[in-house]
Short mmCIF file of C-alpha atoms and ligand atoms in Angstrom, two decimals:
data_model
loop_
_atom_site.label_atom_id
_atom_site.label_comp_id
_atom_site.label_asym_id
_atom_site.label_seq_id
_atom_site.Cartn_x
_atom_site.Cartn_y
_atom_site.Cartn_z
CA UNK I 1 118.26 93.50 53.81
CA UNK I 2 115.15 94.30 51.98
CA UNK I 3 112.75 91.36 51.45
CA UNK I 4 113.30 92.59 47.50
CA UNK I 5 116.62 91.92 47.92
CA UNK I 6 116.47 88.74 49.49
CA UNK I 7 114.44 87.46 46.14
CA UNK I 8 117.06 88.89 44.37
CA UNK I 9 120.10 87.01 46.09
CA UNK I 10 118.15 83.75 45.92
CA UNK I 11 117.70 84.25 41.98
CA UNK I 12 121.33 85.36 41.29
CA UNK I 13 122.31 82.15 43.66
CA UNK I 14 120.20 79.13 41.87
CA UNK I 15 120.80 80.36 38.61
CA UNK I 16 123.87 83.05 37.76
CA UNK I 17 123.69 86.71 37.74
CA UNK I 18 120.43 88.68 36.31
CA UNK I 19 119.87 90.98 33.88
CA UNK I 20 119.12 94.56 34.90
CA UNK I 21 115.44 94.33 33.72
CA UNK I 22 114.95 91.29 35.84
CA UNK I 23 116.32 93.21 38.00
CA UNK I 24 114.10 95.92 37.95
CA UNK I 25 111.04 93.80 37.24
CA UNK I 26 111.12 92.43 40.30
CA UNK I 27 112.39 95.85 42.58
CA UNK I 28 109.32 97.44 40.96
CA UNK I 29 106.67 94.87 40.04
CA UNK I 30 107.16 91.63 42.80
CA UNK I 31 103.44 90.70 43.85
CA UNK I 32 104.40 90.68 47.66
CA UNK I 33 107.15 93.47 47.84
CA UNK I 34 107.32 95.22 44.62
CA UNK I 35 108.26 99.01 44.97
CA UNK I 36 105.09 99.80 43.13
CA UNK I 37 102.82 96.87 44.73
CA UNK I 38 103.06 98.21 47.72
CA UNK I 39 102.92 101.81 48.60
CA UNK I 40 101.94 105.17 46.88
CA UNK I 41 105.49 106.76 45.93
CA UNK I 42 104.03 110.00 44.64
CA UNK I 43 103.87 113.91 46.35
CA UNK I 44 105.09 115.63 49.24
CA UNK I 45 105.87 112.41 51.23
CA UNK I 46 106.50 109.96 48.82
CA UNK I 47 109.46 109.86 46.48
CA UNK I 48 108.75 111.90 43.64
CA UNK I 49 106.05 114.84 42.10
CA UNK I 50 104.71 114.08 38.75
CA UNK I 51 103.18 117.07 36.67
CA UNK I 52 99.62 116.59 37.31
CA UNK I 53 100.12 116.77 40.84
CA UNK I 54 102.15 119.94 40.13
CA UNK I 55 99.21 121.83 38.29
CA UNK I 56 95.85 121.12 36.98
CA UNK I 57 96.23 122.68 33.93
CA UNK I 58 98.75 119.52 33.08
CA UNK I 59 95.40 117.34 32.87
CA UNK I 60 92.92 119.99 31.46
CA UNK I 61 95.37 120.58 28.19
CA UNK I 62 95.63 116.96 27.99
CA UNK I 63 92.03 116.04 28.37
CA UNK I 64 91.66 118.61 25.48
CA UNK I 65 94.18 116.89 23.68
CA UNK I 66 92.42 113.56 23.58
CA UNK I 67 89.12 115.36 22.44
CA UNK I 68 90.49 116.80 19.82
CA UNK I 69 91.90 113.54 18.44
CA UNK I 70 88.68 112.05 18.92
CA UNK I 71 87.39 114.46 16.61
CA UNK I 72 90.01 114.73 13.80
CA UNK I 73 88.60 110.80 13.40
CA UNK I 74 84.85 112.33 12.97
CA UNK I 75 83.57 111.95 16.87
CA UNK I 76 83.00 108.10 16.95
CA UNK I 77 80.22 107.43 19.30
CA UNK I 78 82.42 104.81 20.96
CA UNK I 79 86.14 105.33 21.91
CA UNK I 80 88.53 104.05 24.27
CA UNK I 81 90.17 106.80 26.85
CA UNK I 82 93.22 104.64 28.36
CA UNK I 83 95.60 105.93 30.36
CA UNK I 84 99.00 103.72 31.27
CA UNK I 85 100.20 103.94 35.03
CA UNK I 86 97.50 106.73 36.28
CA UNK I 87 98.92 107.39 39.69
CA UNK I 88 96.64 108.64 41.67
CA UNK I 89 94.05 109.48 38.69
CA UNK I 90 94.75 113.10 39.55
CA UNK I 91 95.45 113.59 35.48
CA UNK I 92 92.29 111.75 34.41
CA UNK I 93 90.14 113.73 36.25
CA UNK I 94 91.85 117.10 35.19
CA UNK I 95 91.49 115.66 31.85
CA UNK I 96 87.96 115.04 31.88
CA UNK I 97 87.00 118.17 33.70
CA UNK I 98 88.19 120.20 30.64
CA UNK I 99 87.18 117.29 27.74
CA UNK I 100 83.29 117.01 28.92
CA UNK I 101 82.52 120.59 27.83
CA UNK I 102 83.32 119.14 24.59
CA UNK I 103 79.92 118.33 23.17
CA UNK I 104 79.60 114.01 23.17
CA UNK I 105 83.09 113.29 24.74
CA UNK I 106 82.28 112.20 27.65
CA UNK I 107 79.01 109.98 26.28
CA UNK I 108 81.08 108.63 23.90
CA UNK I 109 84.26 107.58 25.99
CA UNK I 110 84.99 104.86 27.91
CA UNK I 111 87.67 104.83 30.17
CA UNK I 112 90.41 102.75 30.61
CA UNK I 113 93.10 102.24 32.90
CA UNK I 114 96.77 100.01 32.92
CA UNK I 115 97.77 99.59 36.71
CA UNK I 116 99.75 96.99 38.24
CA UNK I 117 99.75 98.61 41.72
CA UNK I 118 96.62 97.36 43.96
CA UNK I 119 97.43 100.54 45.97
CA UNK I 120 97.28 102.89 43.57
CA UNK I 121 93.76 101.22 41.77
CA UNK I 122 92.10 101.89 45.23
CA UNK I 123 93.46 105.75 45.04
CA UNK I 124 92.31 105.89 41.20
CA UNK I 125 88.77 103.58 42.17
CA UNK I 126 88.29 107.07 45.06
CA UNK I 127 88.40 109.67 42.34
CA UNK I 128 87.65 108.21 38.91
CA UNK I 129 84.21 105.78 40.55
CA UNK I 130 82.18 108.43 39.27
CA UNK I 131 83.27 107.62 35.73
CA UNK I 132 82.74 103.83 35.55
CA UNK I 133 86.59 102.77 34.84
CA UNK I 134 87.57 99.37 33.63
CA UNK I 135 90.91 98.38 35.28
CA UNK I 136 93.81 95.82 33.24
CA UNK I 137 97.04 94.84 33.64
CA UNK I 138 97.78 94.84 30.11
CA UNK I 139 97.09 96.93 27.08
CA UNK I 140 96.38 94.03 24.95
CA UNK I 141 93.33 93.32 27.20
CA UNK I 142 91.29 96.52 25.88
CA UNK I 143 88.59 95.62 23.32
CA UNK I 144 88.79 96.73 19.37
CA UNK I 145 88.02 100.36 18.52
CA UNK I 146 88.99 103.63 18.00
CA UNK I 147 91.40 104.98 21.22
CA UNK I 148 93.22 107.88 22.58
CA UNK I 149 96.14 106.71 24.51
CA UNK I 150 97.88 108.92 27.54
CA UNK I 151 101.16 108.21 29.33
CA UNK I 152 102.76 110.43 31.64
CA UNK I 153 105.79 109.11 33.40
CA UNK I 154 105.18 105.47 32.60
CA UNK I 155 107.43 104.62 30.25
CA UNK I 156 110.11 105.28 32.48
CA UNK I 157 109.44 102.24 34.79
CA UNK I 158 109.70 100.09 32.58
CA UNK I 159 112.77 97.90 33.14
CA UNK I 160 115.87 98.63 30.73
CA UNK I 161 119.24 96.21 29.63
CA UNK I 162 122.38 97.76 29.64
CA UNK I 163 125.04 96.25 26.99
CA UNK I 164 128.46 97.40 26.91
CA UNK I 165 130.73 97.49 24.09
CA UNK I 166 134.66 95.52 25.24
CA UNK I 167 137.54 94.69 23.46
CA UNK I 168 136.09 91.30 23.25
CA UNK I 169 132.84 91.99 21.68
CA UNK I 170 129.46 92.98 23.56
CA UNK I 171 128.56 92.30 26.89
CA UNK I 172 125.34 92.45 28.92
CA UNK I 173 125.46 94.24 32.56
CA UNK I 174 123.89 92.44 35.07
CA UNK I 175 124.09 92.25 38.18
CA UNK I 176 125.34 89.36 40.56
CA UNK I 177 126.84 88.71 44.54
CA UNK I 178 130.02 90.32 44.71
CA UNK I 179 132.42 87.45 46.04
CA UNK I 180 134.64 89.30 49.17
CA UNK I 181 131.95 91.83 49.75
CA UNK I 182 129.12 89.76 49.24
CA UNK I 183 126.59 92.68 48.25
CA UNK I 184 125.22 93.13 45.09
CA UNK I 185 127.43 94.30 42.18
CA UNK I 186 127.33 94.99 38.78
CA UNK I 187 128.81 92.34 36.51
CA UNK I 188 129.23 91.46 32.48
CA UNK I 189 128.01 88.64 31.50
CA UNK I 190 127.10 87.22 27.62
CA UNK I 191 125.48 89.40 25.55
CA UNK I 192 122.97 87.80 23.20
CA UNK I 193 120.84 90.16 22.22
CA UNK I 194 121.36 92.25 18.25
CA UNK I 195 122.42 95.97 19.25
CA UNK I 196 121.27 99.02 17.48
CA UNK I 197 123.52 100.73 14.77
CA UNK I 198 123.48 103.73 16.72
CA UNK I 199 125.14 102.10 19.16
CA UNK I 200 127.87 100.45 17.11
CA UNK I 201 130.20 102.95 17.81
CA UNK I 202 129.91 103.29 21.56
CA UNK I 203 132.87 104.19 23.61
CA UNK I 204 134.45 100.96 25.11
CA UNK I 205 132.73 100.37 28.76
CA UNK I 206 130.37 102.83 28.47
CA UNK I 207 126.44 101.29 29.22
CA UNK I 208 123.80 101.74 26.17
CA UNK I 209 120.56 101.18 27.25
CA UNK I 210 117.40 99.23 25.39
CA UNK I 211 114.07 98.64 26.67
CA UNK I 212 112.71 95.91 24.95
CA UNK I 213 108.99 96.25 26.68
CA UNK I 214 108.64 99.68 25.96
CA UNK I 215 109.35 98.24 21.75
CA UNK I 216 106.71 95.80 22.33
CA UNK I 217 104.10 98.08 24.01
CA UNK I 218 104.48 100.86 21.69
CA UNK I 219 104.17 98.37 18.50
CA UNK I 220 100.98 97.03 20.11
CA UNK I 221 99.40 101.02 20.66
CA UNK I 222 100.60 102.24 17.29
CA UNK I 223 98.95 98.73 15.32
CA UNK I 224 95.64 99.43 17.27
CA UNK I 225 95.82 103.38 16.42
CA UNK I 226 96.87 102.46 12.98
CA UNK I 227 93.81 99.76 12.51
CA UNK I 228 91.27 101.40 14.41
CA UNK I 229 91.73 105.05 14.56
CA UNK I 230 92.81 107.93 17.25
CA UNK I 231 96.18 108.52 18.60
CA UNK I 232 98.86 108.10 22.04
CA UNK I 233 100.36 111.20 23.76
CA UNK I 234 103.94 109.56 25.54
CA UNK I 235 105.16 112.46 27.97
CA UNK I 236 108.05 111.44 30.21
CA UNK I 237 111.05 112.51 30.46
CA UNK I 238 114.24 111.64 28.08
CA UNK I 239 116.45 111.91 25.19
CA UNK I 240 115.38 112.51 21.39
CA UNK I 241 118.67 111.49 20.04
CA UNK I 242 119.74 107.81 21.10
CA UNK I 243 123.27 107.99 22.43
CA UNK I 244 125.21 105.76 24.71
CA UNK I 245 125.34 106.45 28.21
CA UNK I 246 123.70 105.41 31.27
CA UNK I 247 120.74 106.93 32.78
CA UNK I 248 119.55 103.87 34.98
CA UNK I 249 118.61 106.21 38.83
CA UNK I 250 117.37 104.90 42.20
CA UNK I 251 115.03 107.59 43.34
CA UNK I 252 114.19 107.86 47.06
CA UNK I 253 112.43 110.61 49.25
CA UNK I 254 113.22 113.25 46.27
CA UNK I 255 116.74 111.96 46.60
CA UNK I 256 119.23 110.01 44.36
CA UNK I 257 120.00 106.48 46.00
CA UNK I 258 122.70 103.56 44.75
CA UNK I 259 120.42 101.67 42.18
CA UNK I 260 121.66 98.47 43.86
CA UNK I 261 120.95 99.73 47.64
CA UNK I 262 117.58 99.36 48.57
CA UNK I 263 115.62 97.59 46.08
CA UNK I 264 112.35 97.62 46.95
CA UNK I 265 112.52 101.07 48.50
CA UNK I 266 113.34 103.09 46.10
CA UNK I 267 112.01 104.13 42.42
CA UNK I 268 113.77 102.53 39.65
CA UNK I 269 113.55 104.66 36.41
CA UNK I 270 115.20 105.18 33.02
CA UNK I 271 115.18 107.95 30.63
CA UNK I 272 112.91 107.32 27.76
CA UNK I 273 115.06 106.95 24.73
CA UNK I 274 112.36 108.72 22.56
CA UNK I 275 113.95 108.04 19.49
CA UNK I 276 114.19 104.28 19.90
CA UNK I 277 109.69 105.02 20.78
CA UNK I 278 109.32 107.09 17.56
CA UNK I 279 111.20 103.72 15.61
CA UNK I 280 108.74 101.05 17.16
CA UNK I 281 105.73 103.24 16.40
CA UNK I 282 107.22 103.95 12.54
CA UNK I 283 107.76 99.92 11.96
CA UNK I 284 104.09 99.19 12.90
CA UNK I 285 103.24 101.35 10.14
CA UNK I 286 101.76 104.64 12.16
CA UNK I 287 103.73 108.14 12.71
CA UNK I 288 105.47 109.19 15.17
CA UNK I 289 105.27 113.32 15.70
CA UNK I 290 107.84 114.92 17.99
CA UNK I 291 109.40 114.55 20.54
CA UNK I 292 108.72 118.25 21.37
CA UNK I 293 109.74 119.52 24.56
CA UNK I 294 106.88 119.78 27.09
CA UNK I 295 107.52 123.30 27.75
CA UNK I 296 106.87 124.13 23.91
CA UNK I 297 103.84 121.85 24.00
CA UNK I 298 101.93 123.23 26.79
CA UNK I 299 102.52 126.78 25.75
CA UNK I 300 101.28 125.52 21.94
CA UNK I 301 98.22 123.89 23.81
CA UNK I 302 97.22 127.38 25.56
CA UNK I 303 99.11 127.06 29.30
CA UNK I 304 99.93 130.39 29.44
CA UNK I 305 95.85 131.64 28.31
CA UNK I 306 94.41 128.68 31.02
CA UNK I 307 96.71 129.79 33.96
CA UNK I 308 95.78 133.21 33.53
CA UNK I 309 92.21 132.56 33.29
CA UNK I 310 92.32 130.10 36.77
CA UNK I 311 94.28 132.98 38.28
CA UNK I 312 91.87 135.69 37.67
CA UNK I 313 88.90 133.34 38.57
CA UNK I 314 90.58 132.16 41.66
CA UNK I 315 92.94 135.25 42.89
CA UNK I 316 94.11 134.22 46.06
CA UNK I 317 95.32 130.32 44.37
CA UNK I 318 97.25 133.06 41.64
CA UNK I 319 100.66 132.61 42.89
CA UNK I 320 100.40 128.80 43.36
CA UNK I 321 99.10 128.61 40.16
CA UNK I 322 101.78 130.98 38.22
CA UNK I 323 104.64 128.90 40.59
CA UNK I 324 102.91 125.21 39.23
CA UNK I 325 103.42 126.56 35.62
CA UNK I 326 106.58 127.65 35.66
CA UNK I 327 107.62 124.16 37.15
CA UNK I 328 106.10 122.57 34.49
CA UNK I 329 107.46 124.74 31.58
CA UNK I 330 110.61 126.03 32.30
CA UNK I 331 113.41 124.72 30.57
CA UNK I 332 115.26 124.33 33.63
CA UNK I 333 112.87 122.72 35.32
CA UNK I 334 110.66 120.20 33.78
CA UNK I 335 109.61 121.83 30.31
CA UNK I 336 113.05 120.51 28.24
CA UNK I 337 113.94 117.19 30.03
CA UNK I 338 110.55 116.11 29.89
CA UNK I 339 109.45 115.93 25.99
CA UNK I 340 106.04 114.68 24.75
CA UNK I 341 105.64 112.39 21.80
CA UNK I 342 101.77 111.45 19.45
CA UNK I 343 101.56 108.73 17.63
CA UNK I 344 98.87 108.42 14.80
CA UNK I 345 97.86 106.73 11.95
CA UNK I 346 99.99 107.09 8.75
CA UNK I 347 99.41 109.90 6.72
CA UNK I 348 97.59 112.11 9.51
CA UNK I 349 98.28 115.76 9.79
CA UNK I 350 100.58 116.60 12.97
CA UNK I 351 98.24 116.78 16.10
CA UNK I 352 97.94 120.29 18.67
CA UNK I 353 101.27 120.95 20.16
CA UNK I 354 103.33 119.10 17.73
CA UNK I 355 102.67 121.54 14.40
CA UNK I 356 104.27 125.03 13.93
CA UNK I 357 101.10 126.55 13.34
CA UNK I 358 99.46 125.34 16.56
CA UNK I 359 102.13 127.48 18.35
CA UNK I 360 100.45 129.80 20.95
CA UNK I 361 102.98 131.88 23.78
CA UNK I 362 101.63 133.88 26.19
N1 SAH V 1 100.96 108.88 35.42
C1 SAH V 1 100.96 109.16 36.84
C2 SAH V 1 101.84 108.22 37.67
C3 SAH V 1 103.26 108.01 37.23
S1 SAH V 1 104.09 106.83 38.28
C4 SAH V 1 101.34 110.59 37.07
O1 SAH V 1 101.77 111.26 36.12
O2 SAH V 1 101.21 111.07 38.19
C5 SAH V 1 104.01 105.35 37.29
C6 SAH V 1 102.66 104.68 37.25
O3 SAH V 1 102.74 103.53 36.42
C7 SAH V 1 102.11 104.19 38.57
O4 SAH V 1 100.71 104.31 38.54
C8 SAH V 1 102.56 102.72 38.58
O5 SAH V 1 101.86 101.94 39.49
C9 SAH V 1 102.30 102.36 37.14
N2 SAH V 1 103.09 101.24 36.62
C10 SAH V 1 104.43 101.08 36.71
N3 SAH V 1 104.83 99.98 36.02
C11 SAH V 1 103.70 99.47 35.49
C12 SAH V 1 103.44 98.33 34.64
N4 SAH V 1 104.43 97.53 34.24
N5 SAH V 1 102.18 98.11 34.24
C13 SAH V 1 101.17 98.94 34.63
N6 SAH V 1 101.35 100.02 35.43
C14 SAH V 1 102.60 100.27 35.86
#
């Protein structure tokens, strides 16, 4: 038994089955054991590739991204660069490779980083020293200003609830100690929580997810863009339409594992329901532009021009480079699942990559 799941069993057994968020707040976020607390899960030999680590075009276009936000707000000479869950930095410093040929950028921004994992803030502290970063645990905890806001393949760790619709009304899932087996099980407890008109109409016993953090978060980001300027790029991956359904995974070694198996071990994501994102950001009074899918925005930021201009400057990296693209834009591969999402103040004109006129194919 993990030592996760040991905390687990002792909650469910003083006080009644949890809810799957608890659930995953403590499989992903315990101080002693927490799967991200304790290890770097990312590449080759961890449990899963993100798209900066795939290409460094990802970061370049993204760094560009931010400086050209910075400037539709007339080049402050003081902005916030914060980037939620950076990994191993990898996309910050892509992203400020490209954005410091922009002339004041990098004078003018200060960066920023959300990280819970110690581990990963001593991989982020080796790469990123150079460019003073301030370090927080929450959003809230960055100072007033103008700010450009970047998360890739955050939002998905943050816990979810499930709620299922029954003849008898709605029901939370949790999860509790299953009597004769005595392992971990799914089990419906109250519900007591308001559910979502789209989900009114859910099939009987079918899960419909909410993430009630990601609601809050987002609120906070678009209230600061909306008072103070700039804009947040979301890329993860997810759903545009909200629809009922469960898409709660255990990911381990590159491989699917039982979400109730290892806890500790393995990743815990979601899909990010990017229409319930686009709501929160709308209610706090900004806009919300997309979801497009990430394949269509990296080709309307230039991916196709930048990879052929690494691959004639570096010939013999050509076919790496060409194979990291293709990853990251094919619609088969990461370019429809994963969608990207800007939020900006009301009333702005839609930002690169989310327009019809910034389209660009190679
Ligand atoms: N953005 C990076 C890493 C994605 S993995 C990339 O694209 O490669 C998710 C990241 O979010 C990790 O850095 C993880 O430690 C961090 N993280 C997860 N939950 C978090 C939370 N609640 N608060 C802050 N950081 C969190």
């Amino acid at each position: 038994m993990t030592p996760v799941e040991r905390r687990v069993r002792d909650r469910i057994i003083q006080s009644g089955p949890i809810s799957i968020a608890e659930y995953m707040e403590i499989a992903l976020g315990d101080p002693d054991h927490g799967y991200y607390r304790t290890r770097d899960p990312l590449g080759a030999a961890g449990d899963f590739v993100t798209a900066p680590e795939i290409s460094q075009v990802f970061g370049e276009l993204i760094g560009l991204w931010c400086a050209t936000m910075w400037q539709a707000v007339g080049a402050p000479d003081d902005v916030r660069l914060v980037e939620l869950g950076p990994g191993r930095g990898t996309l910050m410093a892509d992203a400020i490779r490209a954005a410091e040929r922009v002339p004041n950028f990098l004078a003018a921004a200060d960066i920023h980083l959300i990280e819970t994992s110690p581990t990963l803030r001593v991989r982020q502290h080796d790469v990123l020293e150079a460019l003073h970063p301030t370090w927080h645990e929450h959003f809230a905890e960055i100072s007033d200003g103008p700010c450009v806001v970047i998360a890739n393949e955050f939002f998905d760790a943050l816990p979810v609830e499930q709620f299922v619709r029954t003849s008898s009304g709605w029901r939370r899932r949790s999860i509790g100690i299953d009597d004769a087996a005595g392992d971990l099980c799914f089990v419906l407890t109250d519900g007591g929580r308001s559910i979502p008109v789209p989900f009114h109409d859910a099939p009987l016993g079918v899960p419909c997810e909410l993430r009630p953090d990601a609601e809050i978060l987002v609120d906070e980001i678009a209230r600061r863009i909306t008072r103070e300027g700039c804009a947040a790029l979301i890329i993860d991956y997810g759903h545009a339409v909200r629809a009922p359904g469960e898409t709660l995974q255990a990911i381990r070694q590159h491989r699917f594992d039982g979400v109730l198996t290892q806890p500790g071990l393995a990743d815990l994501t979601a899909h990010v329901d990017f229409a319930a994102v686009a709501e929160a950001a709308r209610a706090a009074g900004a806009d919300a532009h997309g979801p497009v899918a990430q394949g269509v925005f990296l080709d309307r930021l230039g991916l196709g021009l930048r990879a052929q201009y690494l691959c004639e400057s570096t010939p013999e990296r050509a076919e790496e480079i060409r194979a990291g693209c293709r990853r990251l834009r094919d619609p088969d591969k990461m370019g429809k699942l994963f969608k990207a999402l800007a939020i900006t103040p009301r009333g702005s004109p839609p930002p690169a990559g989310f327009g019809q006129n910034s389209a660009r194919t190679c």
